[in-house]
Coordinates of C-alpha atoms in Angstrom, one line a residue:
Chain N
X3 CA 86.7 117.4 68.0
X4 CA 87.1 113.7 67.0
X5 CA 87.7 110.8 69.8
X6 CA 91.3 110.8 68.6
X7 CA 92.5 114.8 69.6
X8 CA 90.6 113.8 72.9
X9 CA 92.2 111.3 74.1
X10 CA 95.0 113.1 73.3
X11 CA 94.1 116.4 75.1
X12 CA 93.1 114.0 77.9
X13 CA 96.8 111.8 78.0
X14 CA 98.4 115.3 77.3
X15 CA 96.6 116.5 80.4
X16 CA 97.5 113.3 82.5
X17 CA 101.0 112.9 81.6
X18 CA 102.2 116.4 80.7
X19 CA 100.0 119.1 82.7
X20 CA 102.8 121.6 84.3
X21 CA 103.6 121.1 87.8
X22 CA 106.5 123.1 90.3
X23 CA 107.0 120.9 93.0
X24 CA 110.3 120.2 95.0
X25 CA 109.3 116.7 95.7
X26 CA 112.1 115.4 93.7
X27 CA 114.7 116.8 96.0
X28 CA 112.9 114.9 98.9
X29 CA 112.9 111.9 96.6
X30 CA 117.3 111.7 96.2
X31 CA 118.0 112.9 99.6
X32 CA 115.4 110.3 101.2
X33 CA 116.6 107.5 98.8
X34 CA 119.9 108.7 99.5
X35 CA 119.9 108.5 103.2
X36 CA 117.9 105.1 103.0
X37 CA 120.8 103.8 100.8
X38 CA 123.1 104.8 103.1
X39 CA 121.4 103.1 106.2
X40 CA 121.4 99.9 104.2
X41 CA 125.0 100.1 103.4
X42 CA 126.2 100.6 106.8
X43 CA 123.3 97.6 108.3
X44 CA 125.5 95.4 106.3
X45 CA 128.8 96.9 106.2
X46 CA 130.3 94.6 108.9
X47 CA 128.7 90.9 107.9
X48 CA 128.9 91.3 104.2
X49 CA 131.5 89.0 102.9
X50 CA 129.1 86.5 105.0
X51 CA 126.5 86.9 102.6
X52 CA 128.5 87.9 99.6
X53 CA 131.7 86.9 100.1
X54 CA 134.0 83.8 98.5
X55 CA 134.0 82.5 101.7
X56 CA 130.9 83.0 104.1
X57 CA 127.8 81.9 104.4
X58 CA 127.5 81.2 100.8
X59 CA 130.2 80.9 98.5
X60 CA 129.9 83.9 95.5
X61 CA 131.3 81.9 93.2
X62 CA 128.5 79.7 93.4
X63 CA 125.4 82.2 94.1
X64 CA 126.4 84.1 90.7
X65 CA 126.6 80.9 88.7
X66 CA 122.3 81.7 89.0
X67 CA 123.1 84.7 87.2
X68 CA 121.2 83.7 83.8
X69 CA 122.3 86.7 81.8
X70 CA 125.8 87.4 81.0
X71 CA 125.8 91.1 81.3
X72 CA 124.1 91.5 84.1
X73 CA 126.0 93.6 87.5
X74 CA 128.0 91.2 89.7
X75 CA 130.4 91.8 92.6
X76 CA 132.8 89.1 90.6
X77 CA 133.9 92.2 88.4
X78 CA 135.3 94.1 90.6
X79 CA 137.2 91.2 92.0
X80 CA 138.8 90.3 88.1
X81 CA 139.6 94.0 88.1
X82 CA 140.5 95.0 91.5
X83 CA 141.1 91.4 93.3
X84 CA 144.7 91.9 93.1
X85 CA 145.5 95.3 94.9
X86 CA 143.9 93.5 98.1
X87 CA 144.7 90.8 100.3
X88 CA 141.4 89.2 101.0
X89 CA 138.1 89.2 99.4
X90 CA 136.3 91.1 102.6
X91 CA 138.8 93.9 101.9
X92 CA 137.8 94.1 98.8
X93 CA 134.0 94.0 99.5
X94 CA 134.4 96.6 101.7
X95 CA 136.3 98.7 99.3
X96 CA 133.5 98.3 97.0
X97 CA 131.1 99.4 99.6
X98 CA 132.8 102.2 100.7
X99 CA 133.0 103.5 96.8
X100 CA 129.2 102.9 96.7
X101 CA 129.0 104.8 100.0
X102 CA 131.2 107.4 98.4
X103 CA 128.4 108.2 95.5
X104 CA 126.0 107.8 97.7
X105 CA 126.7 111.1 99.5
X106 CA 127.6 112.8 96.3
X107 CA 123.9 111.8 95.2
X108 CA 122.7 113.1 98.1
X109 CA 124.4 116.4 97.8
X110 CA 123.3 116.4 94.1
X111 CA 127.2 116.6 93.2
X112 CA 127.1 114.7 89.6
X113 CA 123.9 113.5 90.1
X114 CA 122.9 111.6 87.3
X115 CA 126.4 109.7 87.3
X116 CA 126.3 109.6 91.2
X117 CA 123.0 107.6 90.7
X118 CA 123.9 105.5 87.6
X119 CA 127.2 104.4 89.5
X120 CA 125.2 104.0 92.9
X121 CA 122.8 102.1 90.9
X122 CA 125.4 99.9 89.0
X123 CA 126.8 98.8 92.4
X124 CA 123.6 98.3 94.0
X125 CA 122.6 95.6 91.5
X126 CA 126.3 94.0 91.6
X127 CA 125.9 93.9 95.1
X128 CA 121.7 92.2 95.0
X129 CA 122.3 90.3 92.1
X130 CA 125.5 88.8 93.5
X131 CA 123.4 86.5 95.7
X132 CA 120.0 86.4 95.1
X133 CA 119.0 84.0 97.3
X134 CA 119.1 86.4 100.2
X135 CA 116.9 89.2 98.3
X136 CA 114.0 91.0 99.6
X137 CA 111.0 93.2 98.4
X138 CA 113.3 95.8 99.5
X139 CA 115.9 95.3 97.2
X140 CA 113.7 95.9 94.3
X141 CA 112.4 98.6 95.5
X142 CA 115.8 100.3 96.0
X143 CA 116.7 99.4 92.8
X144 CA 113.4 100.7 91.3
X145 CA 114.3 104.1 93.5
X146 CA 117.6 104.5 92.0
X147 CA 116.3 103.8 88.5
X148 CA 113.9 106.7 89.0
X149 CA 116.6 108.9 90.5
X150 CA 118.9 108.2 87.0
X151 CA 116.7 109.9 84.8
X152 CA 114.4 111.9 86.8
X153 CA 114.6 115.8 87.9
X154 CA 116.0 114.8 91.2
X155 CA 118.6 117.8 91.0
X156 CA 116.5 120.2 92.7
X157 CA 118.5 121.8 95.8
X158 CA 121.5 120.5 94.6
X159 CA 125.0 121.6 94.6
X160 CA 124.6 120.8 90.7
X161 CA 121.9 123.2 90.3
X162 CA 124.3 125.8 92.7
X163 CA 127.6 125.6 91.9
X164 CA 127.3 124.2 87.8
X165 CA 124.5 126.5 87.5
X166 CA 122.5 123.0 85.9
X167 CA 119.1 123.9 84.5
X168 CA 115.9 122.8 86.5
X169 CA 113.5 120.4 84.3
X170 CA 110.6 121.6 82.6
X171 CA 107.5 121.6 84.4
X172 CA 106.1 118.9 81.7
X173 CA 108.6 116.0 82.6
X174 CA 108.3 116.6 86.3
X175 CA 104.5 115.8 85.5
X176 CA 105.2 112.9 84.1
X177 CA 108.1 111.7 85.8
X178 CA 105.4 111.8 89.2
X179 CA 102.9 109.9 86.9
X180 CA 105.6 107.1 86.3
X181 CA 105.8 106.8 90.1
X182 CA 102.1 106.7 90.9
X183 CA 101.6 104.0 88.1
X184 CA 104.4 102.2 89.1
X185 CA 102.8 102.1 93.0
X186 CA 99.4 101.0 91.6
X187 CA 100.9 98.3 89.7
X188 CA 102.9 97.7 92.8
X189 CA 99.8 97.9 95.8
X190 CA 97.0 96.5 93.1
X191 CA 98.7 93.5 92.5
X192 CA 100.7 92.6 96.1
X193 CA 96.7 93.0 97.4
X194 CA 95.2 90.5 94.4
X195 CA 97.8 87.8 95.4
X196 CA 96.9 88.6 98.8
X197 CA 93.7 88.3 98.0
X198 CA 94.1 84.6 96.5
X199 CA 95.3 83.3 99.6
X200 CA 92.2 82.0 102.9
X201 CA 94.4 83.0 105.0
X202 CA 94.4 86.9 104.6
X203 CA 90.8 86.9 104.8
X204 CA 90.5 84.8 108.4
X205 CA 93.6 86.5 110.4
X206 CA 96.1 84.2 110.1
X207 CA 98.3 85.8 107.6
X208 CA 98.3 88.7 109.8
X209 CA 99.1 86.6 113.3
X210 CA 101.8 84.7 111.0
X211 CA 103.2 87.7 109.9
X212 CA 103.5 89.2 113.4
X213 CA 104.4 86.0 115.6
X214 CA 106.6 83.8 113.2
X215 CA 110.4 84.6 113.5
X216 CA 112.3 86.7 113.0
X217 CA 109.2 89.1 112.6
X218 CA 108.3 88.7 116.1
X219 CA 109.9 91.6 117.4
X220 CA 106.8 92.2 119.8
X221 CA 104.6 89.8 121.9
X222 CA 101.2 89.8 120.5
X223 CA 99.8 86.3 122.0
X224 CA 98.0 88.5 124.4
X225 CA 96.0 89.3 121.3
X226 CA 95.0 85.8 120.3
X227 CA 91.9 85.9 122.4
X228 CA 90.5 88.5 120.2
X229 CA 90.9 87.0 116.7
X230 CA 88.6 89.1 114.9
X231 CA 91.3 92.0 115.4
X232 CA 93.5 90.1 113.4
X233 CA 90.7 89.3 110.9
X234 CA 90.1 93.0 110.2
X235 CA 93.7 94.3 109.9
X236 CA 93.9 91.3 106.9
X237 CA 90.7 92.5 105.4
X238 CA 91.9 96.3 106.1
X239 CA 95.3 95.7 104.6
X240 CA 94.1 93.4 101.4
X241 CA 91.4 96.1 100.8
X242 CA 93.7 99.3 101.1
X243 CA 96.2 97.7 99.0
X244 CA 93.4 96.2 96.0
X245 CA 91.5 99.9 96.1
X246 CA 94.7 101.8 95.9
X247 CA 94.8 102.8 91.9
X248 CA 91.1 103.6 92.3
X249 CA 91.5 105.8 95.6
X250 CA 94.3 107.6 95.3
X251 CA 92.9 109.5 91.9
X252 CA 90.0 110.6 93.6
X253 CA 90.5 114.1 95.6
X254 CA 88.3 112.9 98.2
X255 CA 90.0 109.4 99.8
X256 CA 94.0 110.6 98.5
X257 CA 95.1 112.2 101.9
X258 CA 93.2 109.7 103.7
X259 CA 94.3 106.4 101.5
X260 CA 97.8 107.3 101.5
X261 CA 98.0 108.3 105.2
X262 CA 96.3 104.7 105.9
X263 CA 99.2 103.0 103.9
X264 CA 102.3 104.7 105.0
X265 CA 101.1 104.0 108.4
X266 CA 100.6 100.3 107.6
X267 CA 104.5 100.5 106.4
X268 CA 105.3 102.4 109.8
X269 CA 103.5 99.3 111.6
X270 CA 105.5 97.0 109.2
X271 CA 108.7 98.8 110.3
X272 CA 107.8 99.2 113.8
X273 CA 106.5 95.4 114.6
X274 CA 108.3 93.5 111.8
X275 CA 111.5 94.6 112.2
X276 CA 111.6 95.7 108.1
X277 CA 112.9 99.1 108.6
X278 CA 114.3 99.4 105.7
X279 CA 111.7 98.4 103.8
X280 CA 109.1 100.2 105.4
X281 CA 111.3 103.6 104.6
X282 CA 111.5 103.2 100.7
X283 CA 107.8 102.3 100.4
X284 CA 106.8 105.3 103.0
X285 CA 108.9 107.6 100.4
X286 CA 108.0 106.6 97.2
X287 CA 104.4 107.0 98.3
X288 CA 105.3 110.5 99.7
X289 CA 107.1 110.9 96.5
X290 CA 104.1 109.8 94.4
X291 CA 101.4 111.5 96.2
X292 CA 102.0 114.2 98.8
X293 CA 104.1 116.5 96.6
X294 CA 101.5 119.1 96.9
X295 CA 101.5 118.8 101.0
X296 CA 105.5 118.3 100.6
X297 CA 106.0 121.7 98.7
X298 CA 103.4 123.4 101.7
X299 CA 105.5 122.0 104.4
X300 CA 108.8 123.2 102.2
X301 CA 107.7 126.5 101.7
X302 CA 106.1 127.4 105.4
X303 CA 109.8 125.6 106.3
X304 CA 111.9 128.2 103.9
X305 CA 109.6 131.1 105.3
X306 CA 110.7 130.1 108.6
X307 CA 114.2 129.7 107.7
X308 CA 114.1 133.0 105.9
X309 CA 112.6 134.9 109.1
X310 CA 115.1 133.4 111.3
X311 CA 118.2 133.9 109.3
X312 CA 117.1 137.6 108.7
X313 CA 116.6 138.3 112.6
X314 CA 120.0 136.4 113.0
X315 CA 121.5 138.4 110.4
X316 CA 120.2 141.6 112.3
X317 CA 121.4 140.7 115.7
X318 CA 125.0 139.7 114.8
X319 CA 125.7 141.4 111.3
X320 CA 128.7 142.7 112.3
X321 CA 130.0 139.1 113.2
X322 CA 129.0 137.3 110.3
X323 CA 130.1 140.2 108.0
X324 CA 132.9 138.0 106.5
X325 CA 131.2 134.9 106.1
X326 CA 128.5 136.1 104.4
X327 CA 130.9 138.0 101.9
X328 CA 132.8 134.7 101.4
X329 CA 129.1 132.8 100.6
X330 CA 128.5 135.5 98.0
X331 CA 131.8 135.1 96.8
X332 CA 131.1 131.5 96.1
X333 CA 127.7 131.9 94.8
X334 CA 128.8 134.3 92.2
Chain I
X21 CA 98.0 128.4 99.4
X22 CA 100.1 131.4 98.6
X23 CA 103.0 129.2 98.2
X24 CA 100.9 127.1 95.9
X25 CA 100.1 129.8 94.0
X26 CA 103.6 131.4 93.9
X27 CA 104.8 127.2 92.8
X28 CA 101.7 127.3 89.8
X29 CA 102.5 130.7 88.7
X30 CA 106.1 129.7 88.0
X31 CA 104.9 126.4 86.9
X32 CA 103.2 128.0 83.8
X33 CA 106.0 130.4 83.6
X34 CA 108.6 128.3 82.6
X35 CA 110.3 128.9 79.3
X36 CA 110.9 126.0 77.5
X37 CA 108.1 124.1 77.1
X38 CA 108.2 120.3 76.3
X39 CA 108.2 119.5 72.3
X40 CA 105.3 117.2 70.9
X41 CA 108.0 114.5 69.8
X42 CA 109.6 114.1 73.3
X43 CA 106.1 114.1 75.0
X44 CA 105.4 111.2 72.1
X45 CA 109.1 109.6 72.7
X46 CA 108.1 109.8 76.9
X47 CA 104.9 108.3 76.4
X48 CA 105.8 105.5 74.1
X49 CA 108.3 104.6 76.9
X50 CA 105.9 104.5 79.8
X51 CA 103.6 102.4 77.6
X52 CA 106.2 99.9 77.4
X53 CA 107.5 99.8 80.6
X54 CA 104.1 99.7 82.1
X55 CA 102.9 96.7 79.4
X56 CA 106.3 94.7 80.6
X57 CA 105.2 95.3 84.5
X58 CA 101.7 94.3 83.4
X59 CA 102.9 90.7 81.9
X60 CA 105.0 90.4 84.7
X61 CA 102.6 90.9 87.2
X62 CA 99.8 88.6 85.1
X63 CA 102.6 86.0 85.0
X64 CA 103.2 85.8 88.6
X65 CA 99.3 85.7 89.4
X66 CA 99.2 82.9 87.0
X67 CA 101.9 81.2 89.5
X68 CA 100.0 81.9 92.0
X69 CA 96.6 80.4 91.0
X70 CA 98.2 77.1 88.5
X71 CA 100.0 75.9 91.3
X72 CA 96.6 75.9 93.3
X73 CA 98.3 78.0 96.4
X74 CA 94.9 80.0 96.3
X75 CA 91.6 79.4 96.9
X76 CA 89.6 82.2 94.9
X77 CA 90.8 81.1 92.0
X78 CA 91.2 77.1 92.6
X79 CA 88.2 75.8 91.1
X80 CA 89.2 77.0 87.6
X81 CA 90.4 74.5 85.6
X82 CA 94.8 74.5 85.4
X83 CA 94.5 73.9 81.5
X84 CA 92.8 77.0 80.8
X85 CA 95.8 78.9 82.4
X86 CA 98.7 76.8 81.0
X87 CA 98.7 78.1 77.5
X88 CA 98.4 81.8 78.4
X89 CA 100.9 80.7 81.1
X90 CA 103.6 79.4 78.3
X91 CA 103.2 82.1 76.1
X92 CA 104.1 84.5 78.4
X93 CA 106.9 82.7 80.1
X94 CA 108.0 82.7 76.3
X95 CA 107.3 86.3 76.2
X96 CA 109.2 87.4 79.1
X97 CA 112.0 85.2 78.2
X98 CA 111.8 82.7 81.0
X99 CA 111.9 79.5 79.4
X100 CA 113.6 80.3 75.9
X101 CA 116.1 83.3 77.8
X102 CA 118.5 83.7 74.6
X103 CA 115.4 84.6 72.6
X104 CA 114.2 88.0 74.8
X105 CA 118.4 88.9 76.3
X106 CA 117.4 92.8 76.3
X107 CA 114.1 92.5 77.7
X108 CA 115.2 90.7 80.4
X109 CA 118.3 93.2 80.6
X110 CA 115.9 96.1 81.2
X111 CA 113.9 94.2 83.5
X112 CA 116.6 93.3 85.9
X113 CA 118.4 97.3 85.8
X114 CA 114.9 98.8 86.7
X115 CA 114.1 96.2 89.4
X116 CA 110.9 95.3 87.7
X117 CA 112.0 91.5 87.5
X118 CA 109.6 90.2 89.6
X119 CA 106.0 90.6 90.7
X120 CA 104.8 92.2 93.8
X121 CA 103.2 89.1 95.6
X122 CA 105.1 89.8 98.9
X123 CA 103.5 87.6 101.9
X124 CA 101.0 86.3 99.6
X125 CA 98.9 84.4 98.9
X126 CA 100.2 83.3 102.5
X127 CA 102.9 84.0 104.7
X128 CA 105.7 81.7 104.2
X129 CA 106.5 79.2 107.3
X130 CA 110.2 79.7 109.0
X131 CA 112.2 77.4 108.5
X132 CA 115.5 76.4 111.1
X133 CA 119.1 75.1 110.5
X134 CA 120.7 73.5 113.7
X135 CA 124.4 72.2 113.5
X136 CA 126.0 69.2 115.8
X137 CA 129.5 69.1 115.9
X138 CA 131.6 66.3 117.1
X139 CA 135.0 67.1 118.3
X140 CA 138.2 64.7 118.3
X141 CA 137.7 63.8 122.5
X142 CA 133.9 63.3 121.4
X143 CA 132.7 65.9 122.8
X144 CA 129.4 67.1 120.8
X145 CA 128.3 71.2 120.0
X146 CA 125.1 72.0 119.0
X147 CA 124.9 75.1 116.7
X148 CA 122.7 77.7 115.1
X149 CA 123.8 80.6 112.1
X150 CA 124.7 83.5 114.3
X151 CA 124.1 87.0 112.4
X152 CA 124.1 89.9 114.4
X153 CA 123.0 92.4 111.7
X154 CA 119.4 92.5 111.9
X155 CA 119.0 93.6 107.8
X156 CA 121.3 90.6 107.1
X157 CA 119.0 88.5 109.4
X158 CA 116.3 88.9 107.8
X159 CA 117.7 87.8 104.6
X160 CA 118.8 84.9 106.1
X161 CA 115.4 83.4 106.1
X162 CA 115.5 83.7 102.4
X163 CA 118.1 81.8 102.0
X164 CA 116.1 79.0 104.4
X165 CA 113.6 79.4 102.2
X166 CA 115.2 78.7 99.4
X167 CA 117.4 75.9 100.7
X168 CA 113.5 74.6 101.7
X169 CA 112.2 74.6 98.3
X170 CA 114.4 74.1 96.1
X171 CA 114.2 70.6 94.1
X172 CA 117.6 70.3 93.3
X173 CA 119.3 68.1 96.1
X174 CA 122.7 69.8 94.9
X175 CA 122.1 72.6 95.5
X176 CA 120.6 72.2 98.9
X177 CA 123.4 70.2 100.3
X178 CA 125.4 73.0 99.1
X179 CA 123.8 75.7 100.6
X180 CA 123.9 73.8 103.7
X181 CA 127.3 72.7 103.4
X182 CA 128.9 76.8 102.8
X183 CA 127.1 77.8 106.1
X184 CA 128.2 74.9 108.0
X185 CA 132.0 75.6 106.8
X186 CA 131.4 78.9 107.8
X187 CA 129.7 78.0 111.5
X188 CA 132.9 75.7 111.7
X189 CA 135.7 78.4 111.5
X190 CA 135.8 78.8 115.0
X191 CA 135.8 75.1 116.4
X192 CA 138.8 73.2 116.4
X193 CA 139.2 69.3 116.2
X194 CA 135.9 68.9 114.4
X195 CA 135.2 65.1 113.4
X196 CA 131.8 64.9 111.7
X197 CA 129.4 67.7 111.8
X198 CA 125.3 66.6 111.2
X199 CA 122.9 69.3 109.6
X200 CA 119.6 69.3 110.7
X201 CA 117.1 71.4 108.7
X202 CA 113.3 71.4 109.8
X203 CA 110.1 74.0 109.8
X204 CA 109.1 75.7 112.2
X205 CA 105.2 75.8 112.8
X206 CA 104.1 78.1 115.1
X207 CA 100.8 77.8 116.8
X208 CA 97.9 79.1 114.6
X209 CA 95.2 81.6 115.7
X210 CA 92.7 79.6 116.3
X211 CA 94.4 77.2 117.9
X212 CA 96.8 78.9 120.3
X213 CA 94.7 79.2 123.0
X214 CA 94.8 75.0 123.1
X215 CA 98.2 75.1 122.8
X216 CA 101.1 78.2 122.8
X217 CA 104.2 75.6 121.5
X218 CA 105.7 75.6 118.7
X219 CA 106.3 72.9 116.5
X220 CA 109.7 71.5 115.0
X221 CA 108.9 69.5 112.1
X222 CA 112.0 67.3 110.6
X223 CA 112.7 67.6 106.7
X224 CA 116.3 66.8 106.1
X225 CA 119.6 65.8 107.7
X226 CA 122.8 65.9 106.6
X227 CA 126.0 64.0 107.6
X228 CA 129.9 65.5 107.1
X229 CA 132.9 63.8 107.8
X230 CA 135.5 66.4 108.0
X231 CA 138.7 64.9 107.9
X232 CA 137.7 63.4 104.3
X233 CA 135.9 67.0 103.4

């Protein structure tokens, strides 16, 4: 066999080796219900930040915008600016439609359109204004992008009521391979920036992070006495983040490397305030790297499910008689 | 482990099996996606270390960065835009614009806007941006930020100008109004046990006369 056919077996292994896993129905309901958190956080003070008249004026904010064809909230005012009397009704309209095919992506109705159009209006909506983006808006948008394309119809009402074919086990390989690249670029290189900077290594990035408003949701001067604390959780978080390409291929460290990051997101939720921040990143790396403990918990969950629903169908048969007929009806 | 099994069985089970073409059509894609992420990320590393914000790096000389610096700016369509549209097109739909350097290589400083309005019977109000969303709150220090950088007096004045408009909605018989935008240093580890205040430091001001807008 020449070095050719095996890196070929090898990349054919890597990218394509069958997998089953429901982790892609995790993936649009979690994404979905994170999207819909982050619609309703800014539901009431949006035409502040992207309105004509608030905080900052659109009409200025978009003017950044270097590319013509790229998503603004502007369109839907030239096309739908009329039919309403101010600019916040019309932002809220435009949330509400995004809200809309939201749910239907989270019910797997239309998926792939529910997720281009929930995409679409996600980057009208971020690149509107970009001066008031954060990491988390990239990461959305990099959540949605996977959604368009990926096998996220799994437990759908696609899959049960259009009778949609499931993906072959081949491209849900590698659509879980483009997420864990996509988290090692993303952990390899926020830890090497890290990295660059003193003040990561001698705890002050850390105390920054956690006393400097509007992080300071807790009081942690009580911990300034013992600045080596503060000194290890830099070292621990610049070390977890450079090692994470390396550690999370090896069988050994996975559980353990991953476990040690999504709880550094929880913290980041918890004491930071960045909820919604800390969600996406804890669910692309369930997403990425706990499909096999996912589908465990999924299946010891259906079992469950299955056992209870029998001994409920046992006890009261007689009064769930119709319903069940009318279920079947459906399903047929 | 029997559902694992039961999962793997089905796994190999499946039907239709992926053709070589696609699997050559799928990888080609992730090659390219993952080269783009790579410049990108290379690109904003090379921020990071030419404009000296690091200290691993420092001692390298800046000119042996530049020129791998410019050609990928060129590359990425930063400085010539017109001459890379669709890669930049891809970049912004997939959210892979930017690099990951979040909170690095330090944590940016906070920055604070305060407002004085006089009124007509010269009365004086001293204001801060009120958000009461939390998620939009936190995007307001963005905005500080970049109203902090930013080179372009223009726009700053701007920036400033839309949120004090804004702040002014509710008063009535407003004069003048001042802008006051400053950094906020809070004490650093090793020196908060000396002293637990935090620091206001001045960087611009801004005057208004309202009745000539």
């Amino acid at each position: 066999m020449n070095i050719i056919s095996k890196i070929n077996k090898i990349l054919d292994h890597f990218l394509f080796k069958p997998i089953q896993t429901n982790v892609f129905a995790f993936f649009r309901i979690a994404v979905s219900i994170h999207c819909i958190i982050f619609i309703l956080s800014i539901y009431a003070e949006m035409h502040q930040f992207f309105g004509l008249s608030g905080f900052s004026n659109r009409e200025v904010t978009e003017t950044f915008i270097r590319l013509k064809f790229i998503p603004r909230l502007s369109w839907f005012n030239d096309i739908l600016g009329g039919l309403f009397s101010s600019d916040t009704q019309m932002l809220h309209f435009v949330l509400l439609i995004h809200l809309l095919f939201i749910i239907t992506m989270l019910f797997g109705l239309f998926t792939r359109l529910s997720a281009l159009i929930t995409l679409f209006i996600h980057l009208c909506i971020i690149q509107s204004n970009a001066f008031f983006l954060y990491g988390m808006d990239y990461f959305t948008t990099i959540s949605l992008f996977f959604c368009t394309f990926m096998p996220v119809t799994d437990f759908s009402l696609d899959e049960f009521l259009l009778k949609r074919k499931t993906s072959s086990p081949e491209f849900k390989r590698f659509c879980i391979r483009f997420i864990q690249i996509q988290m090692c670029f993303i952990y390899f290189f926020g830890g090497f920036h890290k990295a660059i900077g003193i003040n990561w290594w001698n705890g002050e990035s850390m105390w920054k992070a956690l006393t400097r408003p509007p992080f300071n949701n807790f009081d942690f001067s009580f911990m300034a006495q013992y600045p080596k604390i503060f000194m290890l959780m830099g070292w621990a978080t610049v070390v977890h983040e450079i090692l994470y390409p390396f550690m999370v291929f090896t069988r050994f460290f996975r559980k353990y490397w991953i476990l040690a990051i999504i709880t550094m997101h929880l913290c980041i939720g918890i004491f930071m305030g960045l909820y919604l921040f800390a969600s996406i990143m804890i669910i692309l790396n369930i997403t990425a790297f706990l499909s096999k403990e996912l589908d465990t918990v999924s299946c010891s969950s259906k079992l469950f499910a299955a056992s209870v629903f029998h001994k409920i169908k046992q006890l009261y048969y007689l009064h769930l008689k119709f319903p069940f007929r009318i279920f079947k009806h459906i399903k047929n | 482990m029997i559902s694992q099994k039961l999962l793997q069985f089905s796994a190999f089970n499946h039907k239709t099996a992926m053709k070589t073409p696609v699997k050559i059509i799928l990888g080609a894609g992730i090659l390219i996606h993952y080269l783009l992420l790579s410049l990108i990320n290379i690109d904003t590393t090379l921020d990071c270390i030419v404009n000296n914000k690091g200290i691993l790096l420092v001692e390298m000389e800046q000119s042996t960065y530049q020129p791998i610096k410019k050609k990928l700016d060129l590359l990425l369509g930063k400085t010539d835009y017109k001459f890379n549209d669709y890669l930049n097109y891809y970049l912004a739909y997939t959210g892979t614009e930017t690099g990951y350097g979040f909170f690095a290589p330090n944590v940016p400083t906070s920055y604070k806007l305060v407002f004085e309005y006089t009124l007509k019977n010269k009365q004086k109000i001293t204001m801060i941006p009120q958000i009461n969303s939390h998620e939009l709150g936190l995007r307001l220090c963005n905005y500080y930020e970049t109203i902090g950088k930013t080179d372009v007096e223009l726009l700053r004045n701007s920036l400033i100008r839309f949120m004090m408009q804004e702040q002014m909605k509710g008063l009535e018989n407003v004069v003048s109004a001042k802008a006051i935008f400053g950094l906020v240093l809070t004490p650093s580890l090793r020196n908060y046990t000396q002293s637990k205040n935090t620091v206001y430091q001045f960087m611009y001001a801004y005057e208004y006369h309202i009745e000539n807008k």
